[in-house]
Amino acid sequence: MTDHNAAPVSLGDAAEVLRSRLDARTAGFLNACVRCGLCADTCHVHLADGEAASTPAAKVERLARLFRRQHTLLGRLAPRLVGAEAVTEESLRALADAAFGRCTMCGRCALNCSVGLDPAALMRFARAILTAARLVPPGIAANAAAALATGNSMAIPPEEVRETIAWLEEDLRATVQDPSAAMPIDRPGSRVLYAINPRELKFFPLSLSAAALVFHVAGESWTLTSTDFDITNYAYFAGDAAGARAIAGKLLRRAEELGVEELVVAECGHGFRTLRWEAADWLGRALPFPVRSFVEVVADYLAQGRLRLDPSKNPAPVTLHDPCNLVRNGGVIEEPRTVLRRAVADFVEMTPNRADAYCCGGGGGLLAASEHTARRLAAGRIKAEQIRATGARVVVSPCHNCLDQLLELNRHYDLGVEVRTIAETVADALVLPGAATA
Amino acid sequence: MTATSALLLCALVVAIAAFLLDRLRGRFAPSRASLAPPKGSARAGVLYAFTRAFAPTAKESASRHLPTYAAGIAYHLAIFAMLATLLASLGGAAIPRAVAGSEAVLFAVGTACGLGLLVKRRLSPNLAAISVPDDVLANALVDVALATGLVACLVPGALPAFQVAGAALLLYAPLGKLRHMWYLLASRSRLGATLGRRGVRPAARPIGSGHD
């Protein structure tokens, strides 16, 4: 994966991926599209820019044209009749514009496809072709390369992880006024390995502190790891299956080394999706432990009475942004609501919500693709309008990618809201042992 | 068997053979079953995909485009009836009078819907941008088959023309966009199974619901 514009495009490698890596599912989707175009206004990118090239059907068609030329009889004999195109630099750059510049792989169009195909899966395959062609945005490629080389996408060394956790642990002890409170790290035999997004260590330590407080109050046996802790997977965004397998494999091996009974994934949509739903298939074996989102775990703690929350501690109106990879593509739909209804005094839904929610515009790795920043912010207009319509003063989202985008949308569209994680919201509502409920 | 019945039968055999050959050639790696433990039910997802997912309320793409949705449903109902009628005609007998009247209405509506969808394809900038000659050819072949079917319902002597039009349609089906008739089944069931396994569909609450 190298430079988006400067490096030579590898036509042969791209054609080889198109020829040999297509599976029956993907080929079936490409054969099934009838270009009805009814998906158009289900896509936040098209709704925001109004361009014909931004409809899901148009994005699928960019890939389907290459497919038809390579894999269908009429595509070879009468390419103009069926709109087939050869793999050329021009056709690949058009595909890159569609798959990286106009699609966050949020999957909303899949739920609305009249035929029943999955355009997001097709865009992932398109990205695999573009990885082979060396047309991946350099920011996405760099993050994936860092994760492969160092065990996390921000190349944070283990010593820095331990130092950061040490000062967060001091904060935890002060908060709960218990000198024995701990943020265990690299502790074998813990029940839970809590795997995190490296951005939490660098930029969002409060979300990590909040999760630690929740685990502490719930009496969980848990640990962090100073190595291979990264739940993010930029190779997945690049459509690089081998890289995605390697990145997920590092964390899963670390969990096995520590002998944990469960892997709990911090608030990260694609991190959850890759580890919960994709990793076993990449590795070709069932995982030896369940993988759950932190949000699911908190919902369980509440159900088991292991946490007491006082919603009056979060009095401002709160709305929830559903991360596409956690909700629509991950199935964690009601748990965030269960938690927020217990944690805040005034919870208001966006419309539409749950699996039908609009993408914030920051999915698909676009936050790392600076060449698409303007489009990303423009595509976020739909989400900004949804947020404004709720009248909420706080937007909660259990995904750090979404949080970054929402923070930018907050500034760009002058929303005047606070953006936070579920962990932070729950931590603020926690009734600590020994304290009285308000 | 009449000459046009034989032609229709040959076209049917060729179409089925082409689809089966494509399937049996195994050109593409088989899709593997997911190894991740399910949260929901793949079976429920597939059942949903072939039942409630067809309802206009199930998808924004349908509820926001009700005239197109209705035209699409009517068009495909007419196509299914037309294909069944073609199969029944292989013996060379005229379309029974008991069903000819209702079929004529269905074929007329189907033809009109097909033409309407074609006009929409030309007029909508979003559709025009992605349309290829195959879209027109496929639509035309279907519309001609429906129209000749309509005539055959009213004029029994027109059955051979209907069969020739049907044969042309069947011969083209495995080649152009009409092949979606074959691949749609697998695509729909695969997406349904994925969404079902993940507990996304069928939705626990009414789809598209807003505030609690």
PDB file of N, CA and C in Angstrom, chain A residues 150-183:
ATOM      1  N   THR A 150       4.354  -2.586  14.499  1.00  0.00           N
ATOM      2  CA  THR A 150       4.570  -2.307  15.926  1.00  0.00           C
ATOM      3  C   THR A 150       3.496  -2.889  16.838  1.00  0.00           C
ATOM      4  N   GLY A 151       2.411  -3.379  16.262  1.00  0.00           N
ATOM      5  CA  GLY A 151       1.336  -3.914  17.094  1.00  0.00           C
ATOM      6  C   GLY A 151       0.240  -2.915  17.362  1.00  0.00           C
ATOM      7  N   ASN A 152       0.425  -1.662  16.952  1.00  0.00           N
ATOM      8  CA  ASN A 152      -0.687  -0.713  17.039  1.00  0.00           C
ATOM      9  C   ASN A 152      -0.502   0.391  16.008  1.00  0.00           C
ATOM     10  N   SER A 153      -1.631   0.951  15.581  1.00  0.00           N
ATOM     11  CA  SER A 153      -1.617   1.863  14.435  1.00  0.00           C
ATOM     12  C   SER A 153      -0.963   3.202  14.734  1.00  0.00           C
ATOM     13  N   MET A 154      -0.723   3.503  16.029  1.00  0.00           N
ATOM     14  CA  MET A 154      -0.045   4.754  16.362  1.00  0.00           C
ATOM     15  C   MET A 154       1.382   4.505  16.832  1.00  0.00           C
ATOM     16  N   ALA A 155       1.831   3.269  16.691  1.00  0.00           N
ATOM     17  CA  ALA A 155       3.212   2.900  17.022  1.00  0.00           C
ATOM     18  C   ALA A 155       3.592   3.325  18.443  1.00  0.00           C
ATOM     19  N   ILE A 156       2.680   3.153  19.389  1.00  0.00           N
ATOM     20  CA  ILE A 156       2.959   3.506  20.786  1.00  0.00           C
ATOM     21  C   ILE A 156       3.757   2.365  21.417  1.00  0.00           C
ATOM     22  N   PRO A 157       4.933   2.652  21.954  1.00  0.00           N
ATOM     23  CA  PRO A 157       5.740   1.577  22.538  1.00  0.00           C
ATOM     24  C   PRO A 157       5.170   1.108  23.876  1.00  0.00           C
ATOM     25  N   PRO A 158       5.471  -0.132  24.284  1.00  0.00           N
ATOM     26  CA  PRO A 158       4.909  -0.695  25.528  1.00  0.00           C
ATOM     27  C   PRO A 158       5.225   0.157  26.761  1.00  0.00           C
ATOM     28  N   GLU A 159       6.428   0.759  26.800  1.00  0.00           N
ATOM     29  CA  GLU A 159       6.783   1.561  27.978  1.00  0.00           C
ATOM     30  C   GLU A 159       5.833   2.737  28.118  1.00  0.00           C
ATOM     31  N   GLU A 160       5.499   3.357  26.991  1.00  0.00           N
ATOM     32  CA  GLU A 160       4.603   4.513  27.037  1.00  0.00           C
ATOM     33  C   GLU A 160       3.196   4.077  27.465  1.00  0.00           C
ATOM     34  N   VAL A 161       2.801   2.892  27.030  1.00  0.00           N
ATOM     35  CA  VAL A 161       1.490   2.375  27.454  1.00  0.00           C
ATOM     36  C   VAL A 161       1.477   2.226  28.971  1.00  0.00           C
ATOM     37  N   ARG A 162       2.538   1.610  29.493  1.00  0.00           N
ATOM     38  CA  ARG A 162       2.573   1.364  30.936  1.00  0.00           C
ATOM     39  C   ARG A 162       2.609   2.675  31.722  1.00  0.00           C
ATOM     40  N   GLU A 163       3.358   3.655  31.209  1.00  0.00           N
ATOM     41  CA  GLU A 163       3.423   4.952  31.903  1.00  0.00           C
ATOM     42  C   GLU A 163       2.055   5.628  31.923  1.00  0.00           C
ATOM     43  N   THR A 164       1.401   5.610  30.789  1.00  0.00           N
ATOM     44  CA  THR A 164       0.077   6.247  30.716  1.00  0.00           C
ATOM     45  C   THR A 164      -0.903   5.559  31.652  1.00  0.00           C
ATOM     46  N   ILE A 165      -0.877   4.230  31.640  1.00  0.00           N
ATOM     47  CA  ILE A 165      -1.795   3.487  32.513  1.00  0.00           C
ATOM     48  C   ILE A 165      -1.473   3.773  33.985  1.00  0.00           C
ATOM     49  N   ALA A 166      -0.192   3.942  34.294  1.00  0.00           N
ATOM     50  CA  ALA A 166       0.203   4.194  35.684  1.00  0.00           C
ATOM     51  C   ALA A 166      -0.411   5.495  36.197  1.00  0.00           C
ATOM     52  N   TRP A 167      -0.342   6.563  35.389  1.00  0.00           N
ATOM     53  CA  TRP A 167      -0.944   7.812  35.911  1.00  0.00           C
ATOM     54  C   TRP A 167      -2.462   7.784  35.881  1.00  0.00           C
ATOM     55  N   LEU A 168      -3.040   7.016  34.943  1.00  0.00           N
ATOM     56  CA  LEU A 168      -4.500   6.865  34.973  1.00  0.00           C
ATOM     57  C   LEU A 168      -4.924   6.070  36.215  1.00  0.00           C
ATOM     58  N   GLU A 169      -4.069   5.127  36.603  1.00  0.00           N
ATOM     59  CA  GLU A 169      -4.364   4.323  37.791  1.00  0.00           C
ATOM     60  C   GLU A 169      -4.365   5.196  39.051  1.00  0.00           C
ATOM     61  N   GLU A 170      -3.459   6.153  39.091  1.00  0.00           N
ATOM     62  CA  GLU A 170      -3.449   7.076  40.243  1.00  0.00           C
ATOM     63  C   GLU A 170      -4.755   7.855  40.306  1.00  0.00           C
ATOM     64  N   ASP A 171      -5.218   8.293  39.138  1.00  0.00           N
ATOM     65  CA  ASP A 171      -6.502   9.009  39.081  1.00  0.00           C
ATOM     66  C   ASP A 171      -7.640   8.130  39.582  1.00  0.00           C
ATOM     67  N   LEU A 172      -7.601   6.870  39.171  1.00  0.00           N
ATOM     68  CA  LEU A 172      -8.665   5.938  39.574  1.00  0.00           C
ATOM     69  C   LEU A 172      -8.681   5.799  41.096  1.00  0.00           C
ATOM     70  N   ARG A 173      -7.488   5.647  41.669  1.00  0.00           N
ATOM     71  CA  ARG A 173      -7.410   5.481  43.128  1.00  0.00           C
ATOM     72  C   ARG A 173      -7.961   6.715  43.847  1.00  0.00           C
ATOM     73  N   ALA A 174      -7.647   7.881  43.296  1.00  0.00           N
ATOM     74  CA  ALA A 174      -8.154   9.110  43.913  1.00  0.00           C
ATOM     75  C   ALA A 174      -9.670   9.196  43.774  1.00  0.00           C
ATOM     76  N   THR A 175     -10.172   8.782  42.629  1.00  0.00           N
ATOM     77  CA  THR A 175     -11.618   8.876  42.381  1.00  0.00           C
ATOM     78  C   THR A 175     -12.397   7.979  43.340  1.00  0.00           C
ATOM     79  N   VAL A 176     -11.937   6.754  43.492  1.00  0.00           N
ATOM     80  CA  VAL A 176     -12.692   5.800  44.327  1.00  0.00           C
ATOM     81  C   VAL A 176     -12.195   5.795  45.771  1.00  0.00           C
ATOM     82  N   GLN A 177     -11.156   6.606  46.032  1.00  0.00           N
ATOM     83  CA  GLN A 177     -10.562   6.698  47.368  1.00  0.00           C
ATOM     84  C   GLN A 177     -10.240   5.311  47.919  1.00  0.00           C
ATOM     85  N   ASP A 178      -9.573   4.555  47.052  1.00  0.00           N
ATOM     86  CA  ASP A 178      -9.187   3.192  47.428  1.00  0.00           C
ATOM     87  C   ASP A 178      -7.779   2.948  46.882  1.00  0.00           C
ATOM     88  N   PRO A 179      -6.773   2.906  47.765  1.00  0.00           N
ATOM     89  CA  PRO A 179      -5.393   2.742  47.289  1.00  0.00           C
ATOM     90  C   PRO A 179      -5.134   1.402  46.612  1.00  0.00           C
ATOM     91  N   SER A 180      -6.068   0.465  46.780  1.00  0.00           N
ATOM     92  CA  SER A 180      -5.849  -0.834  46.138  1.00  0.00           C
ATOM     93  C   SER A 180      -6.482  -0.910  44.749  1.00  0.00           C
ATOM     94  N   ALA A 181      -7.215   0.141  44.364  1.00  0.00           N
ATOM     95  CA  ALA A 181      -7.834   0.136  43.030  1.00  0.00           C
ATOM     96  C   ALA A 181      -6.732   0.056  41.979  1.00  0.00           C
ATOM     97  N   ALA A 182      -6.983  -0.740  40.951  1.00  0.00           N
ATOM     98  CA  ALA A 182      -5.891  -0.987  39.991  1.00  0.00           C
ATOM     99  C   ALA A 182      -6.388  -0.977  38.561  1.00  0.00           C
ATOM    100  N   MET A 183      -5.459  -0.644  37.676  1.00  0.00           N
ATOM    101  CA  MET A 183      -5.665  -0.853  36.240  1.00  0.00           C
ATOM    102  C   MET A 183      -4.634  -1.903  35.830  1.00  0.00           C
TER     103      MET A 183
END
